[in-house]
Coordinates of C-alpha atoms and ligand atoms in Angstrom, one line a residue:
M66 CA 13.7 -4.7 -32.7
T67 CA 11.4 -3.5 -29.8
I68 CA 11.5 -5.7 -26.7
A69 CA 8.7 -5.5 -24.2
L70 CA 9.2 -6.7 -20.7
H71 CA 6.2 -7.3 -18.4
G72 CA 6.1 -6.8 -14.6
S73 CA 3.6 -5.3 -12.1
G74 CA 2.7 -1.7 -12.6
V75 CA 2.7 -0.3 -9.1
S76 CA 2.4 3.4 -9.8
R77 CA 0.7 4.8 -12.8
G78 CA 2.0 7.1 -15.5
I79 CA 4.2 7.0 -18.5
A80 CA 7.9 7.9 -18.6
I81 CA 10.2 8.1 -21.6
G82 CA 13.9 8.4 -21.0
R83 CA 17.3 6.9 -20.7
I84 CA 18.0 4.1 -18.3
H85 CA 20.4 4.5 -15.4
I86 CA 21.2 1.1 -14.1
L87 CA 22.0 0.9 -10.4
D88 CA 24.1 -2.2 -10.3
R89 CA 24.4 -2.9 -6.6
G90 CA 23.9 -6.6 -6.4
Q91 CA 25.9 -9.0 -4.3
T92 CA 27.6 -10.8 -7.2
D93 CA 31.1 -9.7 -6.6
I94 CA 31.4 -10.1 -2.8
P95 CA 35.0 -11.0 -2.2
E96 CA 35.8 -14.1 -0.2
Y97 CA 39.2 -14.6 1.4
R98 CA 40.9 -15.7 4.6
I99 CA 42.7 -13.2 6.8
E100 CA 45.7 -13.7 9.0
S101 CA 45.2 -14.0 12.7
Q102 CA 47.0 -10.6 13.3
Q103 CA 44.4 -9.0 11.0
I104 CA 41.4 -10.1 13.0
A105 CA 41.1 -7.0 15.2
G106 CA 41.5 -4.7 12.2
E107 CA 38.9 -6.6 10.2
I108 CA 36.3 -6.4 13.0
T109 CA 37.0 -2.7 13.2
R110 CA 36.5 -2.4 9.5
L111 CA 33.1 -4.1 9.8
H112 CA 32.0 -1.8 12.7
T113 CA 33.2 1.3 10.8
A114 CA 31.1 0.3 7.8
V115 CA 28.0 -0.3 10.0
A116 CA 28.5 3.1 11.6
T117 CA 28.9 4.8 8.2
A118 CA 25.7 3.1 7.0
R119 CA 23.9 4.5 10.0
Q120 CA 25.3 7.9 9.3
Q121 CA 24.1 7.7 5.7
L122 CA 20.6 6.8 6.6
R123 CA 20.4 9.6 9.2
S124 CA 21.5 12.0 6.5
V125 CA 18.8 10.6 4.1
R126 CA 16.2 11.1 6.9
E127 CA 17.3 14.7 7.3
H128 CA 16.9 15.3 3.6
I129 CA 13.3 14.1 3.2
P130 CA 11.6 16.8 1.2
A131 CA 9.1 18.7 3.3
T132 CA 6.5 18.2 0.6
T133 CA 6.5 14.4 0.8
T134 CA 3.1 13.3 1.9
V135 CA 4.0 10.0 3.5
D136 CA 5.8 9.2 6.7
I137 CA 9.0 8.0 5.1
S138 CA 11.0 8.5 8.3
S139 CA 9.4 5.4 9.8
F140 CA 10.7 3.3 6.8
I141 CA 14.2 4.6 7.3
D142 CA 13.9 4.2 11.1
A143 CA 13.2 0.5 10.5
H144 CA 16.5 0.2 8.7
L145 CA 18.3 2.2 11.3
L146 CA 17.0 -0.2 14.0
M147 CA 18.2 -3.1 12.0
L148 CA 21.7 -1.5 11.8
E149 CA 21.6 -1.1 15.6
D150 CA 20.6 -4.8 16.2
A151 CA 23.5 -6.9 17.3
V152 CA 22.1 -9.9 15.5
L153 CA 23.5 -8.6 12.3
T154 CA 27.0 -7.9 13.4
Q155 CA 27.6 -10.3 16.3
E156 CA 27.6 -13.4 14.2
A157 CA 29.7 -11.8 11.5
E158 CA 32.2 -10.8 14.1
R159 CA 32.3 -14.4 15.4
L160 CA 33.0 -15.7 11.9
I161 CA 35.8 -13.2 11.4
R162 CA 37.3 -14.2 14.8
E163 CA 36.9 -17.9 14.6
Q164 CA 37.0 -18.7 10.9
Q165 CA 39.2 -15.8 9.9
L166 CA 36.8 -14.8 7.1
N167 CA 37.0 -11.3 5.6
A168 CA 34.3 -8.9 6.8
E169 CA 32.3 -9.0 3.5
W170 CA 32.1 -12.7 3.4
A171 CA 31.3 -13.0 7.1
L172 CA 28.5 -10.5 6.6
K173 CA 27.2 -12.4 3.6
Q174 CA 27.0 -15.6 5.7
Q175 CA 24.9 -13.9 8.3
R176 CA 22.7 -12.2 5.6
D177 CA 22.0 -15.7 4.1
A178 CA 21.1 -17.2 7.4
L179 CA 18.7 -14.4 8.3
V180 CA 17.1 -14.4 4.8
A181 CA 16.6 -18.2 5.0
V182 CA 14.7 -17.7 8.2
F183 CA 12.4 -15.0 6.7
E184 CA 11.9 -17.0 3.5
A185 CA 10.7 -20.0 5.5
M186 CA 7.9 -18.0 7.0
D187 CA 4.4 -18.5 5.7
D188 CA 3.3 -15.0 6.7
A189 CA 3.5 -12.9 3.5
Y190 CA 4.4 -9.8 5.4
L191 CA 7.3 -11.4 7.3
R192 CA 8.6 -12.8 4.1
T193 CA 8.9 -9.3 2.6
R194 CA 11.0 -8.3 5.6
K195 CA 13.9 -10.3 4.0
D196 CA 14.1 -7.3 1.5
D197 CA 14.8 -5.1 4.5
V198 CA 17.7 -7.3 5.5
D199 CA 19.0 -7.2 2.0
H200 CA 18.7 -3.4 1.8
V201 CA 20.6 -2.9 5.0
V202 CA 23.3 -5.6 4.3
N203 CA 23.8 -4.3 0.7
R204 CA 24.4 -0.8 2.0
I205 CA 27.1 -2.1 4.4
Q206 CA 28.6 -4.3 1.6
R207 CA 28.9 -1.3 -0.7
I208 CA 30.6 0.7 2.0
L209 CA 33.1 -2.1 2.8
R210 CA 34.0 -2.2 -0.9
K211 CA 34.2 1.5 -1.3
P212 CA 34.9 3.0 2.1
S213 CA 34.3 6.7 1.4
P214 CA 31.3 6.9 -0.9
A215 CA 29.2 10.0 -1.2
A216 CA 26.5 10.4 1.4
H217 CA 24.3 8.4 -0.9
E218 CA 25.2 6.4 -3.9
I219 CA 22.9 7.8 -6.5
P220 CA 24.7 10.4 -8.6
D221 CA 22.9 13.7 -8.0
S222 CA 22.4 15.8 -11.1
K223 CA 22.9 13.0 -13.6
L224 CA 19.6 11.6 -12.8
I225 CA 17.2 14.3 -13.9
G226 CA 14.8 12.7 -16.4
H227 CA 16.3 9.2 -16.1
I228 CA 14.5 6.0 -15.5
I229 CA 16.2 4.0 -12.8
L230 CA 16.6 0.3 -13.1
A231 CA 17.8 -1.7 -10.1
D232 CA 17.5 -5.1 -8.6
D233 CA 15.5 -3.5 -5.9
L234 CA 15.2 -0.1 -4.2
T235 CA 15.0 0.9 -0.6
P236 CA 12.4 3.4 0.5
A237 CA 15.4 5.7 1.3
D238 CA 16.6 5.4 -2.3
T239 CA 13.1 6.2 -3.6
V240 CA 12.9 9.4 -1.6
L241 CA 16.3 10.6 -2.7
M242 CA 15.6 9.9 -6.3
Q243 CA 12.3 11.7 -6.3
H244 CA 14.3 14.7 -4.9
Q245 CA 16.8 14.3 -7.7
G246 CA 14.2 14.5 -10.5
I247 CA 14.0 10.9 -11.8
A248 CA 11.3 10.2 -14.3
A249 CA 10.4 6.7 -13.1
F250 CA 11.8 3.5 -11.8
A251 CA 11.8 -0.2 -12.6
T252 CA 13.0 -3.0 -10.4
E253 CA 13.7 -6.7 -11.0
H254 CA 12.2 -7.6 -7.6
G255 CA 9.5 -6.4 -5.3
G256 CA 5.7 -6.7 -5.3
L257 CA 2.6 -4.6 -5.0
T258 CA 2.7 -4.4 -1.3
S259 CA 6.4 -3.6 -0.8
H260 CA 7.2 -0.4 1.1
T261 CA 8.8 1.0 -2.0
A262 CA 5.7 0.4 -4.1
I263 CA 3.6 2.2 -1.6
L264 CA 6.0 5.1 -1.6
A265 CA 6.1 5.3 -5.4
R266 CA 2.3 5.7 -5.5
S267 CA 2.3 8.3 -2.8
L268 CA 5.1 10.2 -4.4
G269 CA 3.5 10.0 -7.8
I270 CA 6.5 8.3 -9.5
P271 CA 5.6 5.9 -12.3
A272 CA 7.0 2.5 -11.4
V273 CA 7.1 -1.1 -12.6
V274 CA 8.4 -3.8 -10.3
G275 CA 9.0 -7.6 -10.7
L276 CA 10.8 -7.3 -14.1
H277 CA 12.7 -10.5 -13.6
E278 CA 16.2 -10.4 -15.2
A279 CA 15.5 -7.1 -16.9
R280 CA 19.2 -6.3 -16.7
R281 CA 20.0 -9.0 -19.2
Y282 CA 18.1 -7.1 -21.8
I283 CA 18.7 -3.4 -20.9
H284 CA 22.0 -1.6 -21.0
Q285 CA 23.1 1.7 -19.4
D286 CA 21.7 4.7 -21.3
D287 CA 19.2 2.6 -23.4
Q288 CA 16.2 4.7 -24.4
I289 CA 13.1 3.1 -22.9
I290 CA 9.4 3.7 -22.4
L291 CA 8.0 2.8 -19.0
D292 CA 4.2 2.4 -18.6
G293 CA 3.4 2.2 -14.9
T294 CA -0.3 1.9 -15.6
R295 CA 0.1 -1.4 -17.6
G296 CA 3.3 -2.7 -16.0
V297 CA 5.3 -2.8 -19.2
I298 CA 8.6 -1.4 -20.4
L299 CA 9.6 -1.1 -24.0
I300 CA 13.3 -1.2 -25.1
D301 CA 14.3 0.2 -28.4
A302 CA 10.8 1.2 -29.3
D303 CA 10.3 2.1 -32.9
A304 CA 9.4 5.7 -34.0
R305 CA 5.7 4.8 -34.2
S306 CA 5.4 3.3 -30.7
L307 CA 7.4 6.3 -29.4
K308 CA 5.0 8.7 -30.9
V309 CA 2.0 6.7 -29.6
Y310 CA 3.4 6.9 -26.0
Q311 CA 4.5 10.5 -26.3
D312 CA 0.9 11.4 -27.3
R313 CA -0.5 9.3 -24.5
Q314 CA 1.9 10.9 -22.0
E315 CA 1.0 14.4 -23.1
R316 CA -2.8 13.6 -23.1
E317 CA -2.6 12.0 -19.6
S318 CA -0.6 14.8 -18.1
K319 CA -2.9 17.4 -19.5
Y320 CA -5.9 15.4 -18.4
Y321 CA -4.7 14.9 -14.8
S322 CA -3.7 18.6 -14.3
G323 CA -7.0 19.7 -15.9
L324 CA -9.0 17.7 -13.4
I325 CA -8.3 20.1 -10.6
R326 CA -11.0 22.3 -12.1
L327 CA -13.5 19.8 -10.6
R328 CA -12.2 20.2 -7.1
E329 CA -15.1 22.4 -5.9
A330 CA -17.7 21.0 -8.4
P331 CA -20.5 19.0 -6.8
A332 CA -20.4 15.2 -7.3
R333 CA -23.8 15.1 -9.0
T334 CA -25.0 13.1 -11.9
Q335 CA -26.7 14.5 -15.0
D336 CA -30.1 13.5 -13.5
G337 CA -29.3 15.4 -10.3
T338 CA -28.4 12.5 -8.0
H339 CA -25.9 13.5 -5.4
I340 CA -23.0 11.1 -4.9
E341 CA -20.9 11.0 -1.7
L342 CA -17.3 11.1 -2.8
L343 CA -14.8 10.4 0.0
A344 CA -11.1 9.6 0.2
N345 CA -9.2 6.5 1.5
I346 CA -6.3 7.5 3.7
E347 CA -3.4 5.8 5.4
L348 CA -1.2 8.3 7.2
P349 CA -2.0 11.5 9.0
R350 CA 0.1 13.4 6.5
D351 CA -2.1 12.1 3.6
F352 CA -4.9 14.2 5.0
D353 CA -3.5 17.2 3.2
T354 CA -4.4 15.5 -0.1
V355 CA -8.0 15.1 1.0
R356 CA -8.3 18.9 0.9
V357 CA -6.3 19.2 -2.3
V358 CA -8.8 17.1 -4.2
G359 CA -11.9 18.4 -2.4
A360 CA -13.1 15.1 -1.0
A361 CA -16.3 15.2 1.1
G362 CA -14.4 13.5 3.9
V363 CA -12.7 10.2 4.7
G364 CA -14.5 7.0 4.0
L365 CA -11.7 4.7 5.0
Y366 CA -8.8 5.6 7.4
R367 CA -6.6 2.5 7.5
T368 CA -5.1 2.6 11.0
E369 CA -2.6 -0.2 10.3
F370 CA 0.1 2.3 9.5
L371 CA 0.0 3.5 13.1
F372 CA 1.3 0.0 14.1
M373 CA 4.0 -0.2 11.5
N374 CA 7.7 -0.6 12.0
R375 CA 7.7 -0.7 15.8
E376 CA 7.8 -3.2 18.5
Q377 CA 5.0 -2.0 20.8
P378 CA 1.5 -1.1 19.6
P379 CA 0.4 2.5 20.2
D380 CA -1.4 3.2 23.5
E381 CA -4.7 5.0 23.9
A382 CA -3.0 8.4 24.3
E383 CA -1.1 8.0 21.0
H384 CA -4.2 6.8 19.2
L385 CA -6.1 9.8 20.5
R386 CA -3.4 12.3 19.6
T387 CA -3.3 11.0 16.1
Y388 CA -7.0 11.1 15.6
L389 CA -7.3 14.6 17.0
E390 CA -4.5 15.7 14.6
V391 CA -6.4 14.2 11.7
L392 CA -9.8 15.7 12.8
D393 CA -8.1 19.1 13.0
K394 CA -7.0 18.8 9.4
L395 CA -10.5 17.7 8.3
N396 CA -12.1 20.7 9.8
G397 CA -15.6 19.1 10.3
L398 CA -15.6 16.6 7.4
P399 CA -16.5 13.0 8.3
L400 CA -13.7 10.7 9.4
T401 CA -14.3 6.9 9.1
I402 CA -11.7 5.3 11.3
R403 CA -11.3 1.6 10.5
T404 CA -10.1 -0.4 13.5
L405 CA -6.9 -2.3 13.2
D406 CA -6.9 -4.7 10.2
L407 CA -3.6 -6.5 11.0
G408 CA -2.6 -9.7 9.4
A409 CA -2.2 -11.4 6.0
D410 CA -0.5 -8.9 3.6
K411 CA -0.8 -5.9 5.9
Q412 CA 2.5 -4.1 6.4
V413 CA 2.6 -3.7 10.2
D414 CA 4.7 -4.9 13.1
G415 CA 3.5 -3.3 16.3
G416 CA 1.3 -5.7 18.1
R417 CA 2.0 -8.5 15.7
Q418 CA 1.1 -11.7 17.5
K419 CA 4.1 -13.7 18.5
G420 CA 4.1 -17.4 18.3
S421 CA 2.6 -19.7 15.7
V422 CA 3.0 -19.0 12.0
Q423 CA -0.3 -19.3 10.1
S424 CA -0.3 -21.5 7.0
N425 CA -3.1 -19.4 5.3
P426 CA -2.7 -15.9 6.8
A427 CA -5.4 -14.4 4.6
L428 CA -7.9 -16.9 6.1
G429 CA -6.4 -16.7 9.6
L430 CA -6.3 -14.6 12.7
R431 CA -6.5 -11.2 11.1
A432 CA -8.5 -7.9 11.6
I433 CA -11.5 -8.2 13.9
R434 CA -10.6 -11.8 14.8
L435 CA -7.3 -10.8 16.1
C436 CA -8.7 -7.7 17.9
L437 CA -11.3 -9.7 19.7
K438 CA -8.6 -12.2 20.8
E439 CA -6.2 -9.5 21.9
P440 CA -8.0 -6.9 23.9
S441 CA -4.7 -5.1 24.7
L442 CA -4.5 -4.1 21.0
F443 CA -8.2 -3.4 20.5
L444 CA -9.4 -1.6 23.7
P445 CA -7.0 1.4 23.6
Q446 CA -8.0 2.0 20.0
L447 CA -11.7 1.8 20.7
R448 CA -11.5 4.1 23.7
A449 CA -9.4 6.6 21.7
I450 CA -12.0 6.5 18.9
L451 CA -14.8 7.1 21.4
R452 CA -12.9 10.0 23.0
A453 CA -12.0 11.5 19.6
S454 CA -15.7 11.4 18.7
A455 CA -16.3 14.3 21.1
H456 CA -14.1 16.5 18.9
G457 CA -15.3 15.9 15.4
N458 CA -17.4 14.0 12.9
V459 CA -16.1 10.5 13.6
R460 CA -17.4 7.1 12.4
L461 CA -16.1 3.7 13.6
M462 CA -15.7 0.9 11.1
L463 CA -15.0 -2.7 11.8
P464 CA -12.9 -4.8 9.3
M465 CA -13.4 -8.4 8.1
I466 CA -16.7 -9.1 9.8
S467 CA -18.0 -12.5 9.0
N468 CA -20.9 -13.0 11.4
T469 CA -23.3 -11.2 13.7
Q470 CA -21.6 -12.6 16.9
E471 CA -18.5 -10.6 16.1
I472 CA -20.6 -7.4 15.8
E473 CA -22.5 -8.2 19.0
Q474 CA -19.2 -8.8 20.9
V475 CA -17.8 -5.5 19.7
L476 CA -21.0 -3.6 20.6
V477 CA -20.9 -5.1 24.2
I478 CA -17.3 -4.0 24.5
I479 CA -18.1 -0.5 23.3
D480 CA -21.0 -0.2 25.8
E481 CA -18.6 -1.2 28.6
L482 CA -16.1 1.4 27.4
K483 CA -18.9 4.1 27.2
A484 CA -19.9 3.2 30.8
D485 CA -16.2 3.7 31.9
L486 CA -16.0 7.0 30.1
D487 CA -19.3 8.1 31.7
A488 CA -18.0 7.2 35.1
A489 CA -14.8 9.1 34.5
G490 CA -16.7 12.1 33.1
I491 CA -14.9 11.9 29.8
P492 CA -17.0 13.2 26.8
Y493 CA -17.7 11.2 23.7
N494 CA -20.4 11.2 21.0
K495 CA -23.2 9.0 22.5
K496 CA -24.5 8.4 18.9
L497 CA -21.1 7.5 17.4
P498 CA -22.1 5.8 14.1
I499 CA -20.7 2.2 14.0
G500 CA -20.5 0.3 10.7
C501 CA -18.5 -2.5 9.2
M502 CA -16.7 -3.5 6.1
I503 CA -18.4 -6.1 3.9
E504 CA -15.4 -8.0 2.5
V505 CA -16.2 -11.6 3.4
P506 CA -18.8 -13.4 1.1
A507 CA -20.7 -14.6 4.2
A508 CA -21.2 -11.0 5.3
A509 CA -22.2 -9.9 1.8
I510 CA -24.8 -12.7 1.6
C511 CA -26.2 -11.8 5.0
A512 CA -25.8 -8.1 4.6
D513 CA -29.5 -7.6 5.4
I514 CA -29.0 -9.1 8.9
I515 CA -25.8 -7.2 9.5
A516 CA -27.5 -3.9 8.3
S517 CA -30.1 -4.4 11.0
L518 CA -27.3 -4.1 13.7
L519 CA -25.3 -1.2 12.4
D520 CA -25.4 2.4 11.1
F521 CA -23.5 1.9 7.8
L522 CA -21.8 -0.6 5.6
S523 CA -18.8 -0.3 3.3
I524 CA -17.9 -2.8 0.7
G525 CA -14.2 -3.8 0.7
T526 CA -13.8 -5.2 -2.8
N527 CA -10.1 -5.9 -2.4
D528 CA -10.8 -8.7 0.0
L529 CA -14.3 -9.5 -1.2
I530 CA -12.9 -10.4 -4.6
Q531 CA -10.0 -12.4 -3.0
Y532 CA -12.4 -14.4 -0.9
T533 CA -15.1 -14.9 -3.5
M534 CA -12.6 -16.1 -6.1
A535 CA -10.6 -18.1 -3.6
I536 CA -7.3 -16.5 -4.6
D537 CA -4.6 -14.9 -2.4
R538 CA -4.5 -11.2 -3.5
V539 CA -0.7 -11.1 -3.1
N540 CA 0.0 -14.2 -5.0
D541 CA 1.4 -13.4 -8.5
E542 CA 0.5 -16.8 -9.9
V543 CA -3.2 -16.6 -9.4
N544 CA -3.6 -12.8 -9.9
Y545 CA -5.2 -13.4 -13.3
L546 CA -8.3 -14.7 -11.4
Y547 CA -8.6 -11.4 -9.5
D548 CA -11.7 -10.3 -11.4
P549 CA -13.9 -7.4 -10.2
L550 CA -16.3 -8.0 -13.1
H551 CA -17.0 -11.6 -12.3
P552 CA -20.9 -11.9 -12.1
A553 CA -20.6 -13.4 -8.6
V554 CA -18.8 -10.3 -7.4
L555 CA -21.3 -8.0 -9.0
R556 CA -24.2 -10.0 -7.5
L557 CA -22.7 -9.7 -4.0
I558 CA -22.2 -6.0 -4.5
S559 CA -25.7 -5.6 -5.7
S560 CA -27.2 -7.4 -2.7
V561 CA -25.2 -5.4 -0.2
L562 CA -26.4 -2.2 -1.8
R563 CA -30.0 -3.5 -1.7
A564 CA -29.6 -4.4 2.0
G565 CA -28.4 -0.9 2.7
R566 CA -31.3 0.7 0.9
E567 CA -33.8 -1.5 2.6
A568 CA -32.4 -0.9 6.1
N569 CA -32.2 2.8 5.2
I570 CA -28.5 3.1 6.0
P571 CA -25.6 4.1 3.8
A572 CA -23.8 1.3 1.9
A573 CA -20.5 2.6 0.5
M574 CA -17.6 1.0 -1.4
C575 CA -14.0 1.6 -0.3
G576 CA -12.1 -1.1 -2.2
E577 CA -9.9 -0.3 -5.2
M578 CA -12.8 -1.2 -7.5
A579 CA -14.5 2.1 -6.6
G580 CA -11.5 4.2 -7.6
D581 CA -11.3 2.8 -11.2
K582 CA -13.3 5.1 -13.3
R583 CA -14.0 2.4 -15.8
N584 CA -16.3 0.9 -13.1
T585 CA -17.9 4.1 -12.1
R586 CA -21.0 3.9 -14.3
L587 CA -21.5 0.2 -13.6
L588 CA -21.4 0.9 -9.9
L589 CA -23.8 3.8 -10.2
G590 CA -26.2 1.6 -12.2
L591 CA -26.0 -1.1 -9.5
G592 CA -27.0 1.6 -6.9
L593 CA -23.8 2.7 -5.3
R594 CA -24.1 6.3 -4.0
E595 CA -21.1 6.5 -1.8
F596 CA -17.6 6.0 -3.2
S597 CA -14.4 6.1 -1.1
V598 CA -11.3 6.2 -3.3
H599 CA -7.6 6.9 -3.2
P600 CA -7.2 10.7 -3.5
A601 CA -5.2 10.3 -6.7
N602 CA -8.3 8.8 -8.4
L603 CA -11.0 11.0 -6.8
L604 CA -11.3 13.7 -9.5
E605 CA -11.4 11.3 -12.4
V606 CA -14.2 9.3 -10.7
K607 CA -16.0 12.6 -10.0
E608 CA -15.7 13.6 -13.7
T609 CA -17.3 10.3 -14.7
I610 CA -20.1 10.8 -12.2
T611 CA -20.9 14.3 -13.5
E612 CA -21.1 12.9 -17.0
S613 CA -23.5 10.0 -16.1
N614 CA -27.2 9.6 -16.1
I615 CA -28.3 6.9 -13.6
D616 CA -31.7 6.3 -15.2
H617 CA -29.9 5.1 -18.3
L618 CA -27.4 3.0 -16.5
Q619 CA -29.7 0.9 -14.3
T620 CA -31.0 -1.4 -17.1
L621 CA -27.6 -2.2 -18.4
A622 CA -26.3 -2.8 -14.8
Q623 CA -29.1 -5.3 -14.3
Q624 CA -28.0 -7.1 -17.5
A625 CA -24.5 -7.3 -16.1
L626 CA -25.9 -9.2 -13.1
F627 CA -27.2 -11.8 -15.4
A628 CA -24.1 -12.0 -17.7
R629 CA -22.6 -15.4 -18.0
S630 CA -19.0 -14.2 -17.7
S631 CA -16.9 -11.2 -17.0
K632 CA -16.2 -10.9 -20.7
E633 CA -19.9 -10.3 -21.2
V634 CA -19.9 -7.8 -18.3
D635 CA -16.9 -6.1 -20.0
M636 CA -18.9 -5.7 -23.2
I637 CA -21.8 -4.2 -21.3
M638 CA -19.5 -1.8 -19.5
E639 CA -18.0 -0.7 -22.8
Q640 CA -21.5 0.2 -23.9
M641 CA -22.0 2.1 -20.7
N642 CA -18.7 3.9 -21.0
S643 CA -19.0 4.8 -24.7
G644 CA -21.9 7.1 -24.7
L645 CA -23.4 9.8 -22.5
F646 CA -25.1 7.7 -20.0
Ligands
LIG843 C1 -10.7 -3.9 0.9 O1 -10.5 -5.1 1.3 O2 -11.3 -3.7 -0.1 C2 -10.3 -2.8 1.7 C3 -10.6 -1.6 1.4 O3 -9.5 -3.1 2.8 P1 -7.9 -3.4 2.7 O4 -7.5 -3.1 1.2 O5 -7.2 -2.5 3.6 O6 -7.9 -4.8 3.1
LIG844 MG1 -9.9 -5.5 3.3

């Protein structure tokens, strides 16, 4: 009988293959008392295991494939830092000395104490750091139990074509497995915003996470189908399902590799309307993919990753160096640098405000609010963006704007910085375009007023939907309400696009909604002319654009605005997507 398990699809694609279960949980951690004459030896055993773990991670870091597009070293460095932190070993050492516990059990006590502290935190990002503690501690535990493992624990050649199932995977595991030719991975834990999920997407490995208790139903070497697009795995699929998935897999792989033919093609609709098709980027290395897919530039450069996995935020020189590196790669194409959007679910450390924990981080001191409160974070970045503007086609974008005061405050700061640069004789683009994200309903409703102050707008649907629907975008339990097709969301989008037209400034969209080709025609019909999407989605959106006729889409898009539910919108969209519109 076929069993289907549902989790979260974090990286698209279908894989069919045998399961390799990585059973590395903590279930069999030995607990015993040692004799007093064994204490010194036990402490040495602990330290040797920590040193071996460090050595393993360094070796992983050296083996990161040169073709990897994301900055994986920083993930691994975070784990190395944790291994160097005395907080992990000092307490375990005390327990060995004073309570005569064995090293494994002493380490487990310290792991439990640290995890409890992280779990009690309201901040979603900090809560996910407990996974890092687990990854690091599990590595040491495995070494303690098996003192001379291979440099890494994933058997090399055996993995080609396998689907890995684990309780959780570290970023280091993920890199190694990609190198070893795995077909996909599934984990029992982990969410959409985990480091491992981000890596899977960037590495192009199909992945499903959050398959609670999957190991109760799956056995080593079972044949399974993993659908990373829909977040499902099928165990013991019958011949018919297998055939359906094999066909889909073949179709999808042909489809995606065939899309490259559109790389140089203009993003123009059937009726001759030119559409600006830009890319969303997170790390300097991702800029290579901008060229691979032929994007017309970068519509959203999320700079949070510059602040990630470090204690101190970057200074002006580091910001500038990074932006110049990126501009160099873009070779004249526009680069929209979004200023720091730290807070809520964002995976960053550097510059994280110390002190009080916020009970509703998504509604709290994040993004522009935090930057205006902490000039030491904001000013070096603004100055660096200004300076970078002398060397390329730079635009500056502000996140999470909710009123005009915030914009006015930033404009005053920028004027002051410009005066400083003038006084120092440092060049910058005096007409640097300044725009903002529209991702708070208040800003969407007043987009006409905001448009009068700025040079461009960009709709951030990820947050706009979260705030319109009053749901936390990282909360599994209310995810079902995350609905891009809700008429309220469409009305807000439509009024922002109108505000842009009336003010004669570009109004783009850079949220995930713009990268889903099922929405492309609806958005064209609503008046969107500038899309900024993940590079992996860019060519499929371009294909849809080239097959669309805006004249035909406008009437249906207007009907969608007056639909009574997203179900009705869905039906209208089906109509739009079925024919040659
Ligand atoms: C958005 O909110 O749609 C957006 C693009 O910003 P982020 O996902 O970085 O919050
Ligand atoms: Mg946002």
